[in-house]
Short mmCIF file of C-alpha atoms and ligand atoms in Angstrom, two decimals:
data_model
loop_
_atom_site.label_atom_id
_atom_site.label_comp_id
_atom_site.label_asym_id
_atom_site.label_seq_id
_atom_site.Cartn_x
_atom_site.Cartn_y
_atom_site.Cartn_z
CA UNK L 1 8.89 1.46 -24.03
CA UNK L 2 12.76 0.08 -24.04
CA UNK L 3 14.35 3.02 -23.32
CA UNK L 4 12.06 3.97 -20.47
CA UNK L 5 12.65 0.44 -19.01
CA UNK L 6 15.59 1.00 -19.19
CA UNK L 7 16.05 4.89 -17.58
CA UNK L 8 14.48 2.42 -14.35
CA UNK L 9 16.60 0.55 -13.85
CA UNK L 10 19.63 3.38 -13.91
CA UNK L 11 17.33 4.53 -11.03
CA UNK L 12 16.40 7.56 -13.28
CA UNK L 13 13.46 9.47 -10.57
CA UNK L 14 11.77 11.34 -13.94
CA UNK L 15 10.96 7.87 -15.50
CA UNK L 16 9.68 6.37 -11.66
CA UNK L 17 7.38 9.34 -11.92
CA UNK L 18 6.14 9.63 -15.04
CA UNK L 19 5.28 5.44 -15.27
CA UNK L 20 3.74 6.20 -11.51
CA UNK L 21 1.84 8.88 -13.42
CA UNK L 22 0.44 6.88 -15.81
CA UNK L 23 -0.55 4.01 -13.29
CA UNK L 24 -1.92 6.27 -11.47
CA UNK L 25 -4.11 7.85 -14.16
CA UNK L 26 -4.99 5.02 -15.17
CA UNK L 27 -3.49 4.63 -19.18
CA UNK L 28 -2.70 1.36 -19.78
CA UNK L 29 0.97 0.36 -19.80
CA UNK L 30 1.71 -3.17 -22.19
CA UNK L 31 1.90 -6.64 -20.10
CA UNK L 32 5.14 -5.82 -21.67
CA UNK L 33 7.03 -3.51 -19.30
CA UNK L 34 5.76 -5.08 -16.16
CA UNK L 35 6.85 -8.57 -17.76
CA UNK L 36 10.10 -6.50 -18.09
CA UNK L 37 10.96 -5.34 -14.81
CA UNK L 38 9.49 -8.50 -12.57
CA UNK L 39 13.41 -9.28 -12.07
CA UNK L 40 13.85 -6.88 -10.41
CA UNK L 41 11.53 -6.21 -8.56
CA UNK L 42 11.47 -8.72 -5.22
CA UNK L 43 14.55 -7.83 -3.75
CA UNK L 44 13.30 -4.75 -1.69
CA UNK L 45 11.20 -4.61 1.25
CA UNK L 46 7.72 -3.48 1.31
CA UNK L 47 6.76 -2.61 4.36
CA UNK L 48 2.68 -0.50 4.98
CA UNK L 49 2.73 2.38 7.71
CA UNK L 50 -0.81 2.75 8.46
CA UNK L 51 -2.92 4.65 10.94
CA UNK L 52 -5.35 7.25 11.40
CA UNK L 53 -5.59 10.66 10.09
CA UNK L 54 -2.14 13.06 11.86
CA UNK L 55 -1.25 10.30 13.53
CA UNK L 56 2.27 10.98 13.05
CA UNK L 57 2.95 8.88 9.61
CA UNK L 58 4.77 11.18 7.25
CA UNK L 59 6.29 11.73 9.84
CA UNK L 60 7.55 8.75 11.50
CA UNK L 61 8.79 8.35 7.56
CA UNK L 62 10.69 10.95 7.25
CA UNK L 63 12.74 9.23 10.65
CA UNK L 64 13.13 6.49 8.75
CA UNK L 65 14.21 7.94 5.54
CA UNK L 66 17.32 9.10 7.88
CA UNK L 67 17.85 6.10 9.10
CA UNK L 68 17.96 3.76 5.95
CA UNK L 69 20.42 6.61 4.58
CA UNK L 70 22.90 6.15 7.45
CA UNK L 71 22.17 2.01 7.58
CA UNK L 72 23.85 2.95 3.69
CA UNK L 73 20.47 1.82 1.91
CA UNK L 74 17.94 2.84 0.07
CA UNK L 75 13.97 4.12 -0.60
CA UNK L 76 11.08 5.10 -2.38
CA UNK L 77 8.03 6.42 -0.18
CA UNK L 78 4.79 5.74 -1.94
CA UNK L 79 1.90 8.48 -0.03
CA UNK L 80 -1.04 7.04 -0.45
CA UNK L 81 -4.31 9.31 -0.08
CA UNK L 82 -7.79 7.43 -0.39
CA UNK L 83 -9.67 10.14 0.06
CA UNK L 84 -8.23 13.22 -2.68
CA UNK L 85 -9.84 11.92 -5.42
CA UNK L 86 -6.36 12.68 -7.37
CA UNK L 87 -2.89 13.74 -5.95
CA UNK L 88 -1.61 15.81 -8.89
CA UNK L 89 1.35 14.13 -8.27
CA UNK L 90 2.29 15.13 -4.53
CA UNK L 91 0.30 16.04 -1.16
CA UNK L 92 1.39 19.31 0.65
CA UNK L 93 3.32 17.36 3.48
CA UNK L 94 5.42 15.17 0.95
CA UNK L 95 5.77 18.35 -1.54
CA UNK L 96 7.91 20.11 1.16
CA UNK L 97 9.50 16.26 1.69
CA UNK L 98 10.05 15.83 -1.81
CA UNK L 99 12.60 19.19 -2.05
CA UNK L 100 15.02 17.68 0.88
CA UNK L 101 15.49 14.79 -1.17
CA UNK L 102 15.08 16.76 -4.18
CA UNK L 103 18.28 15.58 -6.21
CA UNK L 104 18.99 12.55 -4.39
CA UNK L 105 19.08 9.55 -6.18
CA UNK L 106 18.52 7.37 -2.85
CA UNK L 107 15.27 8.77 -2.43
CA UNK L 108 11.77 8.56 -4.25
CA UNK L 109 8.66 9.79 -2.41
CA UNK L 110 5.99 10.23 -4.96
CA UNK L 111 1.72 10.68 -3.84
CA UNK L 112 -1.47 8.52 -5.62
CA UNK L 113 -4.70 9.70 -5.33
CA UNK L 114 -7.23 7.17 -5.83
CA UNK L 115 -9.59 8.58 -8.47
CA UNK L 116 -12.09 7.99 -6.60
CA UNK L 117 -11.64 3.91 -6.87
CA UNK L 118 -9.97 2.55 -4.04
CA UNK L 119 -10.50 -0.79 -5.31
CA UNK L 120 -8.26 0.22 -7.38
CA UNK L 121 -5.95 2.09 -5.84
CA UNK L 122 -4.17 -0.87 -4.37
CA UNK L 123 -3.80 -2.25 -7.86
CA UNK L 124 -1.75 1.20 -8.66
CA UNK L 125 -0.06 0.67 -5.06
CA UNK L 126 1.10 -2.56 -6.26
CA UNK L 127 2.56 -1.24 -9.86
CA UNK L 128 4.03 2.00 -8.65
CA UNK L 129 5.68 -0.47 -6.05
CA UNK L 130 7.10 -2.57 -8.48
CA UNK L 131 8.30 0.15 -11.05
CA UNK L 132 10.08 1.32 -7.55
CA UNK L 133 10.91 -2.37 -6.77
CA UNK L 134 12.49 -1.88 -10.52
CA UNK L 135 14.92 1.13 -9.99
CA UNK L 136 17.22 -1.24 -7.23
CA UNK L 137 15.13 0.24 -3.94
CA UNK L 138 16.17 -0.89 -0.61
CA UNK L 139 12.63 -0.27 0.51
CA UNK L 140 9.99 1.13 -0.26
CA UNK L 141 7.39 2.39 2.27
CA UNK L 142 3.76 2.55 1.87
CA UNK L 143 2.20 5.43 3.75
CA UNK L 144 -1.70 5.19 3.87
CA UNK L 145 -4.41 6.62 6.30
CA UNK L 146 -6.11 3.88 7.27
CA UNK L 147 -9.70 3.98 8.24
CA UNK L 148 -11.97 1.40 7.02
CA UNK L 149 -11.78 -2.01 4.57
CA UNK L 150 -10.57 -0.10 1.50
CA UNK L 151 -7.55 1.29 3.48
CA UNK L 152 -7.13 -2.18 4.57
CA UNK L 153 -6.45 -3.40 1.49
CA UNK L 154 -4.12 -1.42 0.66
CA UNK L 155 -2.10 -2.13 2.95
CA UNK L 156 -2.09 -5.86 1.61
CA UNK L 157 0.74 -4.65 -0.78
CA UNK L 158 3.14 -4.68 1.71
CA UNK L 159 5.52 -7.54 3.34
CA UNK L 160 5.94 -5.95 6.47
CA UNK L 161 2.55 -4.71 7.96
CA UNK L 162 3.23 -1.17 10.93
CA UNK L 163 0.47 0.20 12.49
CA UNK L 164 0.63 3.53 13.48
CA UNK L 165 -1.64 4.72 17.08
CA UNK L 166 -1.42 7.85 19.43
CA UNK L 167 -2.32 8.53 22.50
CA UNK L 168 -4.08 11.54 20.90
CA UNK L 169 -6.40 9.56 18.57
CA UNK L 170 -8.76 8.65 20.86
CA UNK L 171 -9.96 6.03 18.19
CA UNK L 172 -7.83 3.70 18.23
CA UNK L 173 -10.74 1.42 19.05
CA UNK L 174 -13.10 1.97 16.27
CA UNK L 175 -9.61 1.97 14.00
CA UNK L 176 -8.84 -1.97 15.76
CA UNK L 177 -12.58 -3.45 15.33
CA UNK L 178 -12.16 -2.31 11.46
CA UNK L 179 -9.83 -4.89 10.94
CA UNK L 180 -6.67 -3.88 11.91
CA UNK L 181 -5.67 -6.30 14.14
CA UNK L 182 -5.19 -8.87 11.65
CA UNK L 183 -3.04 -7.20 9.56
CA UNK L 184 -0.69 -5.80 11.93
CA UNK L 185 2.42 -7.12 11.94
CA UNK L 186 3.86 -4.42 14.39
CA UNK L 187 2.74 -1.83 16.18
CA UNK L 188 3.90 2.00 16.87
CA UNK L 189 2.90 4.34 19.97
CA UNK L 190 3.38 7.79 18.27
CA UNK L 191 3.04 10.85 20.08
CA UNK L 192 4.46 9.20 24.08
CA UNK L 193 5.19 12.37 24.67
CA UNK L 194 1.51 12.66 25.33
CA UNK L 195 -0.49 11.27 28.30
CA UNK L 196 -2.19 8.29 27.95
CA UNK L 197 0.47 6.07 26.15
CA UNK L 198 1.20 3.14 28.86
CA UNK L 199 -2.62 3.32 28.86
CA UNK L 200 -2.49 2.86 24.93
CA UNK L 201 0.76 0.52 25.59
CA UNK L 202 -1.36 -1.57 27.47
CA UNK L 203 -4.53 -2.18 25.42
CA UNK L 204 -3.44 -2.96 22.21
CA UNK L 205 -1.62 -5.67 24.26
CA UNK L 206 -4.40 -6.80 25.63
CA UNK L 207 -6.04 -7.32 22.47
CA UNK L 208 -3.15 -8.93 21.56
CA UNK L 209 -3.31 -11.80 23.22
CA UNK L 210 -6.67 -12.75 23.28
CA UNK L 211 -6.05 -12.74 20.07
CA UNK L 212 -2.66 -14.57 19.49
CA UNK L 213 -1.86 -12.86 15.69
CA UNK L 214 -2.18 -15.95 13.27
CA UNK L 215 1.33 -16.77 12.82
CA UNK L 216 1.87 -18.06 16.07
CA UNK L 217 4.49 -14.87 17.62
CA UNK L 218 3.01 -11.68 19.19
CA UNK L 219 3.60 -8.05 16.43
CA UNK L 220 5.93 -5.86 18.90
CA UNK L 221 4.76 -2.28 20.23
CA UNK L 222 7.72 0.32 19.70
CA UNK L 223 7.24 3.97 21.08
CA UNK L 224 7.85 6.68 19.41
CA UNK L 225 7.91 10.91 19.97
CA UNK L 226 8.42 10.92 16.13
CA UNK L 227 8.84 14.71 16.25
CA UNK L 228 12.04 14.22 18.10
CA UNK L 229 13.41 11.54 16.91
CA UNK L 230 13.02 9.30 19.81
CA UNK L 231 12.63 5.29 19.24
CA UNK L 232 13.06 5.98 15.80
CA UNK L 233 16.22 4.35 15.16
CA UNK L 234 14.56 1.11 17.90
CA UNK L 235 11.94 1.44 15.46
CA UNK L 236 14.44 0.58 11.93
CA UNK L 237 16.21 -1.64 14.83
CA UNK L 238 13.38 -4.04 15.47
CA UNK L 239 11.26 -4.10 11.30
CA UNK L 240 14.61 -5.47 10.34
CA UNK L 241 15.04 -8.27 12.81
CA UNK L 242 11.56 -8.07 12.60
CA UNK L 243 12.17 -8.86 9.07
CA UNK L 244 14.35 -11.59 9.79
CA UNK L 245 12.15 -13.29 11.73
CA UNK L 246 9.74 -13.35 9.48
CA UNK L 247 11.52 -14.50 6.49
CA UNK L 248 13.18 -17.37 8.61
CA UNK L 249 9.81 -18.50 9.58
CA UNK L 250 9.16 -18.49 5.66
CA UNK L 251 5.79 -15.88 6.36
CA UNK L 252 7.43 -13.79 3.92
CA UNK L 253 7.26 -16.03 1.60
CA UNK L 254 3.40 -17.04 2.68
CA UNK L 255 2.42 -13.29 2.34
CA UNK L 256 4.13 -12.85 -0.81
CA UNK L 257 2.55 -15.92 -2.40
CA UNK L 258 -0.72 -15.06 -1.26
CA UNK L 259 -0.19 -11.25 -3.37
CA UNK L 260 1.27 -12.29 -6.08
CA UNK L 261 -2.01 -15.28 -6.42
CA UNK L 262 -4.48 -12.08 -5.71
CA UNK L 263 -2.70 -10.20 -8.17
CA UNK L 264 -3.35 -12.75 -11.36
CA UNK L 265 -6.91 -13.55 -9.98
CA UNK L 266 -7.41 -9.32 -10.92
CA UNK L 267 -5.49 -10.01 -13.53
CA UNK L 268 -7.59 -12.33 -15.31
CA UNK L 269 -10.99 -10.94 -13.40
CA UNK L 270 -9.83 -7.37 -15.89
CA UNK L 271 -8.98 -9.30 -18.56
CA UNK L 272 -12.04 -11.23 -18.92
CA UNK L 273 -14.19 -8.37 -18.21
CA UNK L 274 -12.73 -6.46 -21.16
CA UNK L 275 -13.63 -8.91 -23.88
CA UNK L 276 -16.71 -9.52 -22.22
CA UNK L 277 -18.40 -6.08 -22.95
CA UNK L 278 -18.40 -5.89 -26.39
CA UNK L 279 -20.43 -2.46 -27.81
CA UNK L 280 -23.59 -4.75 -28.39
CA UNK L 281 -23.69 -6.15 -24.49
CA UNK L 282 -23.55 -2.37 -23.54
CA UNK L 283 -25.87 -1.41 -26.01
CA UNK L 284 -28.09 -4.62 -25.04
CA UNK L 285 -27.94 -3.93 -21.22
CA UNK L 286 -28.62 -0.41 -21.98
CA UNK L 287 -31.68 -1.44 -23.71
CA UNK L 288 -32.92 -4.01 -21.14
CA UNK L 289 -31.86 -1.98 -18.14
CA UNK L 290 -34.79 1.30 -19.81
CA UNK L 291 -37.95 -1.55 -18.75
CA UNK L 292 -36.73 -2.84 -15.49
CA UNK L 293 -40.18 -0.99 -14.08
CA UNK L 294 -42.08 -2.56 -15.90
CA UNK L 295 -40.11 -5.99 -16.90
CA UNK L 296 -39.50 -6.92 -13.63
CA UNK L 297 -36.77 -9.46 -14.49
CA UNK L 298 -34.17 -9.58 -11.88
CA UNK L 299 -30.62 -8.87 -12.15
CA UNK L 300 -29.64 -12.14 -12.04
CA UNK L 301 -31.47 -12.91 -15.02
CA UNK L 302 -30.44 -9.98 -16.80
CA UNK L 303 -26.44 -11.04 -15.72
CA UNK L 304 -27.43 -15.21 -17.05
CA UNK L 305 -28.78 -13.48 -20.52
CA UNK L 306 -25.89 -11.60 -21.41
CA UNK L 307 -23.65 -14.41 -20.24
CA UNK L 308 -25.49 -16.21 -22.94
CA UNK L 309 -26.00 -13.89 -25.57
N1 GTP G 1 3.43 16.16 20.27
C1 GTP G 1 3.64 15.45 18.96
N2 GTP G 1 3.51 15.58 17.53
C2 GTP G 1 4.14 15.49 17.00
C3 GTP G 1 4.74 13.34 16.86
N3 GTP G 1 5.15 12.97 15.61
C4 GTP G 1 4.35 14.06 14.87
N4 GTP G 1 3.88 14.88 15.34
C5 GTP G 1 3.04 16.12 15.01
O1 GTP G 1 2.01 15.50 14.41
C6 GTP G 1 1.31 16.67 13.44
C7 GTP G 1 0.62 15.33 12.41
O2 GTP G 1 2.05 14.69 11.90
P1 GTP G 1 2.41 14.25 10.21
O3 GTP G 1 3.61 13.13 10.15
O4 GTP G 1 1.47 14.72 9.44
O5 GTP G 1 0.92 12.94 10.71
P2 GTP G 1 0.18 12.23 9.34
O6 GTP G 1 -0.17 11.13 10.08
O7 GTP G 1 0.98 11.72 8.74
O8 GTP G 1 -1.25 12.31 8.69
P3 GTP G 1 -2.03 12.54 7.24
O9 GTP G 1 -0.92 11.77 6.57
O10 GTP G 1 -2.89 13.43 7.36
O11 GTP G 1 -2.90 11.56 8.44
C8 GTP G 1 2.47 16.95 13.10
O12 GTP G 1 2.05 18.00 13.32
C9 GTP G 1 3.63 16.83 13.62
O13 GTP G 1 5.04 17.77 14.12
C10 GTP G 1 4.76 12.99 17.75
O14 GTP G 1 6.05 11.80 18.40
N5 GTP G 1 4.63 14.02 19.39
MG1 MG G 2 1.17 11.60 6.08
#
């Protein structure tokens, strides 16, 4: 373990990949691993990029990677696919990107599938973020397809959440209803070359106004054409200044504390549950649930019984 920790801290991408596979597969890593790397994890800026399928998230992230490199910084990308039970290491598009940057120790790209467990995915993403952070990357970008509640939770792993929409996605209102309006620190209208960009801009603008963002400032809206690269530099500059502004107002710290508490809470929950379910209790649950038809015992009663046994 000491060896792999050392390799991660020296930015060995193979070691990063190995450990992230373990995280993805639910192979338990000792607490000492996370304790050991923690001090190296929090200098990275964590960006969440969320939006409907096909809106141009990956293309935009490619552009951001170039901007980050031009800025003499380094980056790790985690593409999270909640729809795929497992990624096998990479999604098709991401594999292409990985090849482009293969051998470049400034860029680490990785996909993660859900293994059918959306709830656990944000924990995995957060752990993977820590591993990448420990390698010393300046930025960590999480790409997630956002349509439902589970995905929104994933966006909570970021310091800044960017919501991407496009004029052609057509489901932008639906999408906003799903709660993304509450989490967006910034909006991007990608595919601005397509008709309807201005209409979408006005729509988002009016929705932001009625919602007056919880932290007293209005999320910017950036227009991009990711496949030609237009606007990508504006987006990067805006991200940097938004980061400074949020940090100055203590909002990054606030988010990080919230995330920290959430993680502690989940770790305690996992730990308590693991200790709770002894063989005896599992057997007891199996036995008692055989007779639910005749016993008519409510789940509440059964839970109480197990808790007190
Ligand atoms: N016209 C136009 N097409 C774009 C633009 N940006 C991306 N595309 C195209 O849109 C398609 C989807 O782009 P991706 O970057 O894969 O989109 P995504 O949001 O990552 O997709 P998923 O990860 O599958 O949800 C590709 O064919 C891109 O070339 C743009 O600004 N304008
Ligand atoms: Mg993508």
